[in-house]
Amino acid sequence: VCLAFNPQSTLVATGSMDATAKLWDVESGEEVATLTGHTAEVLSLCFNTVGDHLVTGSFDYTVAIWDVASKRRVHTLIGHIGEISNVQFNWDCSLIVSGSTDKTCKLWEAVSGKCVATLVGHTEEVLDVSFDLSGQLIATASADGTARVFSATTHECLVTLKGHDGEISKICFSPQGSRVLTASSDKTARLWDAQSGACLQILEGHTDEIFSCVFNYEGDAIITGSKDNTCRIWY
């Protein structure tokens, strides 16, 4: 269902419908570990930037933090009342953000597993969530057709991004953090100013729902993936 490389590109983590996550050795292709404990499918996972911890989000409403070296579960983060749509570490590995179908996001301390804040405001399921590279901002995408940018420190909603005509399934910041990119079932992707919330550009051309979008490392190109069986690169 989901996969992620560790920063060193030596391991790949995969999440499955069988309620487990697995770690695989990239070079040999062999399984290194099976991480068990979730009671429903694992829908999202993310290594921290050091690569020593993995976080998983599940349909069982919980988030789990795993120690990669020992292959053991360190914390179970309980509090959501809906499936977890996405989980992410911030850049310095201190915080985890989770998005859920319960219409909220939660911010957790990575070391203690304590819930620091609940980010509210969406009126439908939160389908994606993302930190900027500085870890100061959190972007959320929802089935309500809006996206929001929150402060990771004050937990306030700084701006609401309105304009899509359908649910927003993916969201990410540009590497510089000044732009937000969203992908929607309305067949468009949109580029937004992260501070003002103004829509800077509408990326039109796909003939079906866009389910994926990402910047390149320089932040000067975008790739989108759509159910129309095409990917498009935008400059």
PDB file of C-alpha atoms in Angstrom:
ATOM      1  CA  VAL A   1       0.000   0.000   0.000  1.00  0.00           C
ATOM      2  CA  CYS A   2       2.892   2.378   0.805  1.00  0.00           C
ATOM      3  CA  LEU A   3       6.669   2.414   0.819  1.00  0.00           C
ATOM      4  CA  ALA A   4       9.581   4.625   1.830  1.00  0.00           C
ATOM      5  CA  PHE A   5      13.367   4.578   1.564  1.00  0.00           C
ATOM      6  CA  ASN A   6      15.509   5.370   4.571  1.00  0.00           C
ATOM      7  CA  PRO A   7      17.781   8.430   4.093  1.00  0.00           C
ATOM      8  CA  GLN A   8      20.803   6.209   3.485  1.00  0.00           C
ATOM      9  CA  SER A   9      18.912   4.288   0.746  1.00  0.00           C
ATOM     10  CA  THR A  10      19.934   0.993   2.375  1.00  0.00           C
ATOM     11  CA  LEU A  11      16.430   0.005   3.527  1.00  0.00           C
ATOM     12  CA  VAL A  12      12.938   0.154   2.102  1.00  0.00           C
ATOM     13  CA  ALA A  13       9.919   0.029   4.400  1.00  0.00           C
ATOM     14  CA  THR A  14       6.619  -1.260   3.027  1.00  0.00           C
ATOM     15  CA  GLY A  15       3.149  -1.126   4.544  1.00  0.00           C
ATOM     16  CA  SER A  16       0.563  -3.728   3.661  1.00  0.00           C
ATOM     17  CA  MET A  17      -3.088  -4.708   3.813  1.00  0.00           C
ATOM     18  CA  ASP A  18      -1.974  -7.592   6.061  1.00  0.00           C
ATOM     19  CA  ALA A  19      -1.545  -5.095   8.958  1.00  0.00           C
ATOM     20  CA  THR A  20       2.255  -5.374   8.969  1.00  0.00           C
ATOM     21  CA  ALA A  21       5.136  -3.244   7.837  1.00  0.00           C
ATOM     22  CA  LYS A  22       8.307  -4.840   6.539  1.00  0.00           C
ATOM     23  CA  LEU A  23      11.893  -3.671   6.211  1.00  0.00           C
ATOM     24  CA  TRP A  24      13.861  -4.827   3.163  1.00  0.00           C
ATOM     25  CA  ASP A  25      17.551  -4.675   2.333  1.00  0.00           C
ATOM     26  CA  VAL A  26      17.864  -2.613  -0.861  1.00  0.00           C
ATOM     27  CA  GLU A  27      21.001  -4.325  -2.136  1.00  0.00           C
ATOM     28  CA  SER A  28      19.981  -7.931  -1.606  1.00  0.00           C
ATOM     29  CA  GLY A  29      16.220  -7.482  -1.866  1.00  0.00           C
ATOM     30  CA  GLU A  30      15.811  -9.666   1.208  1.00  0.00           C
ATOM     31  CA  GLU A  31      13.423  -9.072   4.101  1.00  0.00           C
ATOM     32  CA  VAL A  32      15.128  -7.681   7.193  1.00  0.00           C
ATOM     33  CA  ALA A  33      12.173  -7.534   9.580  1.00  0.00           C
ATOM     34  CA  THR A  34       8.401  -7.763   9.902  1.00  0.00           C
ATOM     35  CA  LEU A  35       6.896  -5.124  12.193  1.00  0.00           C
ATOM     36  CA  THR A  36       3.736  -6.489  13.773  1.00  0.00           C
ATOM     37  CA  GLY A  37       1.254  -4.874  16.121  1.00  0.00           C
ATOM     38  CA  HIS A  38      -1.253  -2.989  13.999  1.00  0.00           C
ATOM     39  CA  THR A  39      -4.665  -4.619  13.715  1.00  0.00           C
ATOM     40  CA  ALA A  40      -5.593  -3.213  10.289  1.00  0.00           C
ATOM     41  CA  GLU A  41      -3.832  -2.242   7.074  1.00  0.00           C
ATOM     42  CA  VAL A  42      -0.805   0.051   7.246  1.00  0.00           C
ATOM     43  CA  LEU A  43      -1.592   2.969   4.944  1.00  0.00           C
ATOM     44  CA  SER A  44       1.367   5.289   5.446  1.00  0.00           C
ATOM     45  CA  LEU A  45       4.897   5.239   6.757  1.00  0.00           C
ATOM     46  CA  CYS A  46       7.909   7.520   6.998  1.00  0.00           C
ATOM     47  CA  PHE A  47      11.521   7.300   8.191  1.00  0.00           C
ATOM     48  CA  ASN A  48      12.924  10.202  10.160  1.00  0.00           C
ATOM     49  CA  THR A  49      15.811  12.125   8.576  1.00  0.00           C
ATOM     50  CA  VAL A  50      18.402  10.233  10.627  1.00  0.00           C
ATOM     51  CA  GLY A  51      16.934   6.887   9.613  1.00  0.00           C
ATOM     52  CA  ASP A  52      16.893   5.398  13.105  1.00  0.00           C
ATOM     53  CA  HIS A  53      13.112   5.499  13.548  1.00  0.00           C
ATOM     54  CA  LEU A  54      10.115   4.635  11.378  1.00  0.00           C
ATOM     55  CA  VAL A  55       6.560   5.824  11.908  1.00  0.00           C
ATOM     56  CA  THR A  56       3.511   3.936  10.602  1.00  0.00           C
ATOM     57  CA  GLY A  57      -0.140   4.969  10.328  1.00  0.00           C
ATOM     58  CA  SER A  58      -2.934   2.431  10.147  1.00  0.00           C
ATOM     59  CA  PHE A  59      -6.625   1.872   9.517  1.00  0.00           C
ATOM     60  CA  ASP A  60      -6.746   0.795  13.190  1.00  0.00           C
ATOM     61  CA  TYR A  61      -6.747   4.539  14.152  1.00  0.00           C
ATOM     62  CA  THR A  62      -3.241   4.354  15.658  1.00  0.00           C
ATOM     63  CA  VAL A  63       0.241   5.569  14.789  1.00  0.00           C
ATOM     64  CA  ALA A  64       3.289   3.518  15.804  1.00  0.00           C
ATOM     65  CA  ILE A  65       6.928   4.549  16.220  1.00  0.00           C
ATOM     66  CA  TRP A  66       9.529   1.827  15.584  1.00  0.00           C
ATOM     67  CA  ASP A  67      13.208   1.632  16.452  1.00  0.00           C
ATOM     68  CA  VAL A  68      14.866   0.582  13.201  1.00  0.00           C
ATOM     69  CA  ALA A  69      17.948  -1.000  14.808  1.00  0.00           C
ATOM     70  CA  SER A  70      16.052  -3.204  17.275  1.00  0.00           C
ATOM     71  CA  LYS A  71      12.979  -3.608  14.989  1.00  0.00           C
ATOM     72  CA  ARG A  72      10.796  -2.922  18.036  1.00  0.00           C
ATOM     73  CA  ARG A  73       7.808  -0.687  18.632  1.00  0.00           C
ATOM     74  CA  VAL A  74       8.751   2.268  20.853  1.00  0.00           C
ATOM     75  CA  HIS A  75       5.386   4.044  21.144  1.00  0.00           C
ATOM     76  CA  THR A  76       1.770   3.628  20.078  1.00  0.00           C
ATOM     77  CA  LEU A  77       0.125   6.992  19.494  1.00  0.00           C
ATOM     78  CA  ILE A  78      -3.538   6.757  20.428  1.00  0.00           C
ATOM     79  CA  GLY A  79      -6.081   9.546  20.087  1.00  0.00           C
ATOM     80  CA  HIS A  80      -7.508   9.608  16.579  1.00  0.00           C
ATOM     81  CA  ILE A  81     -11.027   8.241  16.097  1.00  0.00           C
ATOM     82  CA  GLY A  82     -10.612   7.517  12.395  1.00  0.00           C
ATOM     83  CA  GLU A  83      -8.180   5.867  10.001  1.00  0.00           C
ATOM     84  CA  ILE A  84      -4.747   7.455   9.618  1.00  0.00           C
ATOM     85  CA  SER A  85      -4.283   8.856   6.113  1.00  0.00           C
ATOM     86  CA  ASN A  86      -0.671   9.996   6.414  1.00  0.00           C
ATOM     87  CA  VAL A  87       2.163  10.396   8.933  1.00  0.00           C
ATOM     88  CA  GLN A  88       5.353  12.453   8.709  1.00  0.00           C
ATOM     89  CA  PHE A  89       8.376  13.349  10.797  1.00  0.00           C
ATOM     90  CA  ASN A  90       9.617  16.921  10.808  1.00  0.00           C
ATOM     91  CA  TRP A  91      13.180  17.687   9.690  1.00  0.00           C
ATOM     92  CA  ASP A  92      14.854  17.549  13.124  1.00  0.00           C
ATOM     93  CA  CYS A  93      12.991  14.333  14.058  1.00  0.00           C
ATOM     94  CA  SER A  94      11.352  15.924  17.124  1.00  0.00           C
ATOM     95  CA  LEU A  95       7.736  15.929  15.944  1.00  0.00           C
ATOM     96  CA  ILE A  96       5.341  13.677  14.077  1.00  0.00           C
ATOM     97  CA  VAL A  97       2.182  14.863  12.369  1.00  0.00           C
ATOM     98  CA  SER A  98      -0.702  12.541  11.536  1.00  0.00           C
ATOM     99  CA  GLY A  99      -3.757  13.166   9.387  1.00  0.00           C
ATOM    100  CA  SER A 100      -6.969  11.226   9.857  1.00  0.00           C
ATOM    101  CA  THR A 101     -10.415  10.548   8.466  1.00  0.00           C
ATOM    102  CA  ASP A 102     -11.696  11.933  11.792  1.00  0.00           C
ATOM    103  CA  LYS A 103     -11.223  15.404  10.150  1.00  0.00           C
ATOM    104  CA  THR A 104      -8.271  16.325  12.388  1.00  0.00           C
ATOM    105  CA  CYS A 105      -4.500  16.239  12.418  1.00  0.00           C
ATOM    106  CA  LYS A 106      -2.485  15.563  15.532  1.00  0.00           C
ATOM    107  CA  LEU A 107       0.995  16.660  16.462  1.00  0.00           C
ATOM    108  CA  TRP A 108       3.071  14.268  18.580  1.00  0.00           C
ATOM    109  CA  GLU A 109       6.412  14.439  20.375  1.00  0.00           C
ATOM    110  CA  ALA A 110       8.582  11.774  18.742  1.00  0.00           C
ATOM    111  CA  VAL A 111      10.600  10.950  21.864  1.00  0.00           C
ATOM    112  CA  SER A 112       7.758  10.714  24.392  1.00  0.00           C
ATOM    113  CA  GLY A 113       4.870   9.836  22.082  1.00  0.00           C
ATOM    114  CA  LYS A 114       2.803  12.553  23.756  1.00  0.00           C
ATOM    115  CA  CYS A 115       0.095  14.368  21.778  1.00  0.00           C
ATOM    116  CA  VAL A 116       1.062  18.053  21.693  1.00  0.00           C
ATOM    117  CA  ALA A 117      -1.867  19.451  19.715  1.00  0.00           C
ATOM    118  CA  THR A 118      -4.943  18.623  17.640  1.00  0.00           C
ATOM    119  CA  LEU A 119      -5.315  20.696  14.485  1.00  0.00           C
ATOM    120  CA  VAL A 120      -8.972  21.293  13.685  1.00  0.00           C
ATOM    121  CA  GLY A 121     -11.013  23.166  11.099  1.00  0.00           C
ATOM    122  CA  HIS A 122     -11.585  20.760   8.223  1.00  0.00           C
ATOM    123  CA  THR A 123     -15.181  19.653   7.771  1.00  0.00           C
ATOM    124  CA  GLU A 124     -14.366  16.362   6.034  1.00  0.00           C
ATOM    125  CA  GLU A 125     -11.631  13.716   6.150  1.00  0.00           C
ATOM    126  CA  VAL A 126      -8.010  14.861   6.174  1.00  0.00           C
ATOM    127  CA  LEU A 127      -6.446  12.963   3.271  1.00  0.00           C
ATOM    128  CA  ASP A 128      -2.848  14.202   3.439  1.00  0.00           C
ATOM    129  CA  VAL A 129      -0.515  16.154   5.685  1.00  0.00           C
ATOM    130  CA  SER A 130       2.986  17.547   5.231  1.00  0.00           C
ATOM    131  CA  PHE A 131       5.683  19.476   7.098  1.00  0.00           C
ATOM    132  CA  ASP A 132       7.777  22.097   5.352  1.00  0.00           C
ATOM    133  CA  LEU A 133      11.546  21.464   5.477  1.00  0.00           C
ATOM    134  CA  SER A 134      12.045  23.861   8.388  1.00  0.00           C
ATOM    135  CA  GLY A 135       9.428  22.031  10.444  1.00  0.00           C
ATOM    136  CA  GLN A 136       7.701  25.317  11.228  1.00  0.00           C
ATOM    137  CA  LEU A 137       4.653  24.825   9.021  1.00  0.00           C
ATOM    138  CA  ILE A 138       2.169  22.004   8.478  1.00  0.00           C
ATOM    139  CA  ALA A 139      -0.029  21.742   5.387  1.00  0.00           C
ATOM    140  CA  THR A 140      -3.217  19.685   5.412  1.00  0.00           C
ATOM    141  CA  ALA A 141      -5.415  18.492   2.527  1.00  0.00           C
ATOM    142  CA  SER A 142      -9.017  17.461   2.931  1.00  0.00           C
ATOM    143  CA  ALA A 143     -12.004  15.873   1.248  1.00  0.00           C
ATOM    144  CA  ASP A 144     -13.785  19.169   1.970  1.00  0.00           C
ATOM    145  CA  GLY A 145     -11.942  20.662  -1.033  1.00  0.00           C
ATOM    146  CA  THR A 146      -9.748  22.985   1.019  1.00  0.00           C
ATOM    147  CA  ALA A 147      -6.186  22.899   2.260  1.00  0.00           C
ATOM    148  CA  ARG A 148      -4.829  24.620   5.347  1.00  0.00           C
ATOM    149  CA  VAL A 149      -1.457  25.809   6.585  1.00  0.00           C
ATOM    150  CA  PHE A 150      -0.876  25.584  10.344  1.00  0.00           C
ATOM    151  CA  SER A 151       1.924  26.804  12.574  1.00  0.00           C
ATOM    152  CA  ALA A 152       3.805  23.862  14.103  1.00  0.00           C
ATOM    153  CA  THR A 153       4.612  25.985  17.162  1.00  0.00           C
ATOM    154  CA  THR A 154       1.379  27.882  17.935  1.00  0.00           C
ATOM    155  CA  HIS A 155      -0.869  25.251  16.245  1.00  0.00           C
ATOM    156  CA  GLU A 156      -2.983  28.037  14.730  1.00  0.00           C
ATOM    157  CA  CYS A 157      -4.415  27.874  11.227  1.00  0.00           C
ATOM    158  CA  LEU A 158      -2.497  30.587   9.370  1.00  0.00           C
ATOM    159  CA  VAL A 159      -4.291  30.385   6.042  1.00  0.00           C
ATOM    160  CA  THR A 160      -6.984  28.368   4.220  1.00  0.00           C
ATOM    161  CA  LEU A 161      -6.437  27.510   0.553  1.00  0.00           C
ATOM    162  CA  LYS A 162      -9.757  27.647  -1.296  1.00  0.00           C
ATOM    163  CA  GLY A 163     -10.425  27.071  -4.983  1.00  0.00           C
ATOM    164  CA  HIS A 164     -10.505  23.359  -5.811  1.00  0.00           C
ATOM    165  CA  ASP A 165     -13.845  21.881  -6.905  1.00  0.00           C
ATOM    166  CA  GLY A 166     -13.175  18.441  -5.443  1.00  0.00           C
ATOM    167  CA  GLU A 167     -11.361  16.647  -2.658  1.00  0.00           C
ATOM    168  CA  ILE A 168      -7.630  17.258  -2.278  1.00  0.00           C
ATOM    169  CA  SER A 169      -5.736  13.996  -1.913  1.00  0.00           C
ATOM    170  CA  LYS A 170      -2.112  15.226  -1.878  1.00  0.00           C
ATOM    171  CA  ILE A 171      -0.257  18.248  -0.562  1.00  0.00           C
ATOM    172  CA  CYS A 172       3.388  19.259  -0.242  1.00  0.00           C
ATOM    173  CA  PHE A 173       5.619  22.284   0.263  1.00  0.00           C
ATOM    174  CA  SER A 174       8.241  23.441  -2.199  1.00  0.00           C
ATOM    175  CA  PRO A 175      11.811  22.826  -0.951  1.00  0.00           C
ATOM    176  CA  GLN A 176      12.076  26.546  -0.164  1.00  0.00           C
ATOM    177  CA  GLY A 177       8.819  26.401   1.794  1.00  0.00           C
ATOM    178  CA  SER A 178       7.263  29.423   0.088  1.00  0.00           C
ATOM    179  CA  ARG A 179       4.858  27.450  -2.104  1.00  0.00           C
ATOM    180  CA  VAL A 180       2.256  24.765  -1.482  1.00  0.00           C
ATOM    181  CA  LEU A 181       1.232  22.258  -4.147  1.00  0.00           C
ATOM    182  CA  THR A 182      -2.122  20.437  -4.094  1.00  0.00           C
ATOM    183  CA  ALA A 183      -3.594  17.641  -6.220  1.00  0.00           C
ATOM    184  CA  SER A 184      -7.343  17.196  -6.539  1.00  0.00           C
ATOM    185  CA  SER A 185     -10.118  15.011  -7.902  1.00  0.00           C
ATOM    186  CA  ASP A 186     -11.208  18.083  -9.929  1.00  0.00           C
ATOM    187  CA  LYS A 187      -8.441  17.058 -12.432  1.00  0.00           C
ATOM    188  CA  THR A 188      -6.212  20.021 -11.538  1.00  0.00           C
ATOM    189  CA  ALA A 189      -3.209  20.703  -9.370  1.00  0.00           C
ATOM    190  CA  ARG A 190      -2.747  24.125  -7.857  1.00  0.00           C
ATOM    191  CA  LEU A 191       0.247  26.139  -6.727  1.00  0.00           C
ATOM    192  CA  TRP A 192      -0.317  28.420  -3.744  1.00  0.00           C
ATOM    193  CA  ASP A 193       1.559  31.080  -1.838  1.00  0.00           C
ATOM    194  CA  ALA A 194       2.134  29.525   1.600  1.00  0.00           C
ATOM    195  CA  GLN A 195       1.906  32.864   3.431  1.00  0.00           C
ATOM    196  CA  SER A 196      -0.984  34.659   1.740  1.00  0.00           C
ATOM    197  CA  GLY A 197      -2.940  31.612   0.581  1.00  0.00           C
ATOM    198  CA  ALA A 198      -3.267  33.092  -2.908  1.00  0.00           C
ATOM    199  CA  CYS A 199      -3.572  30.644  -5.796  1.00  0.00           C
ATOM    200  CA  LEU A 200      -0.574  31.374  -8.057  1.00  0.00           C
ATOM    201  CA  GLN A 201      -1.203  28.835 -10.798  1.00  0.00           C
ATOM    202  CA  ILE A 202      -3.726  26.194 -11.877  1.00  0.00           C
ATOM    203  CA  LEU A 203      -2.124  23.191 -13.587  1.00  0.00           C
ATOM    204  CA  GLU A 204      -4.748  22.059 -16.092  1.00  0.00           C
ATOM    205  CA  GLY A 205      -4.598  19.301 -18.686  1.00  0.00           C
ATOM    206  CA  HIS A 206      -5.216  15.986 -16.941  1.00  0.00           C
ATOM    207  CA  THR A 207      -8.505  14.352 -17.924  1.00  0.00           C
ATOM    208  CA  ASP A 208      -9.075  12.535 -14.625  1.00  0.00           C
ATOM    209  CA  GLU A 209      -8.417  12.817 -10.912  1.00  0.00           C
ATOM    210  CA  ILE A 210      -4.848  13.752  -9.865  1.00  0.00           C
ATOM    211  CA  PHE A 211      -3.689  11.537  -7.009  1.00  0.00           C
ATOM    212  CA  SER A 212      -0.016  12.505  -6.688  1.00  0.00           C
ATOM    213  CA  CYS A 213       2.122  15.630  -6.927  1.00  0.00           C
ATOM    214  CA  VAL A 214       5.685  16.482  -5.980  1.00  0.00           C
ATOM    215  CA  PHE A 215       8.402  19.106  -6.512  1.00  0.00           C
ATOM    216  CA  ASN A 216      11.894  18.235  -7.680  1.00  0.00           C
ATOM    217  CA  TYR A 217      14.761  18.965  -5.259  1.00  0.00           C
ATOM    218  CA  GLU A 218      15.446  22.386  -6.796  1.00  0.00           C
ATOM    219  CA  GLY A 219      11.784  23.359  -6.584  1.00  0.00           C
ATOM    220  CA  ASP A 220      11.641  24.499 -10.231  1.00  0.00           C
ATOM    221  CA  ALA A 221       9.717  21.526 -11.636  1.00  0.00           C
ATOM    222  CA  ILE A 222       6.565  19.652 -10.620  1.00  0.00           C
ATOM    223  CA  ILE A 223       5.377  16.181 -11.550  1.00  0.00           C
ATOM    224  CA  THR A 224       1.741  15.103 -11.267  1.00  0.00           C
ATOM    225  CA  GLY A 225       0.221  11.637 -11.524  1.00  0.00           C
ATOM    226  CA  SER A 226      -3.361  11.073 -12.615  1.00  0.00           C
ATOM    227  CA  LYS A 227      -5.972   8.365 -13.001  1.00  0.00           C
ATOM    228  CA  ASP A 228      -5.921   9.267 -16.715  1.00  0.00           C
ATOM    229  CA  ASN A 229      -2.842   6.975 -16.834  1.00  0.00           C
ATOM    230  CA  THR A 230      -0.408   9.821 -17.481  1.00  0.00           C
ATOM    231  CA  CYS A 231       2.155  11.765 -15.515  1.00  0.00           C
ATOM    232  CA  ARG A 232       2.887  15.362 -16.462  1.00  0.00           C
ATOM    233  CA  ILE A 233       6.002  17.413 -15.770  1.00  0.00           C
ATOM    234  CA  TRP A 234       5.454  21.145 -15.299  1.00  0.00           C
ATOM    235  CA  TYR A 235       8.126  23.842 -15.401  1.00  0.00           C
TER     236      TYR A 235
END
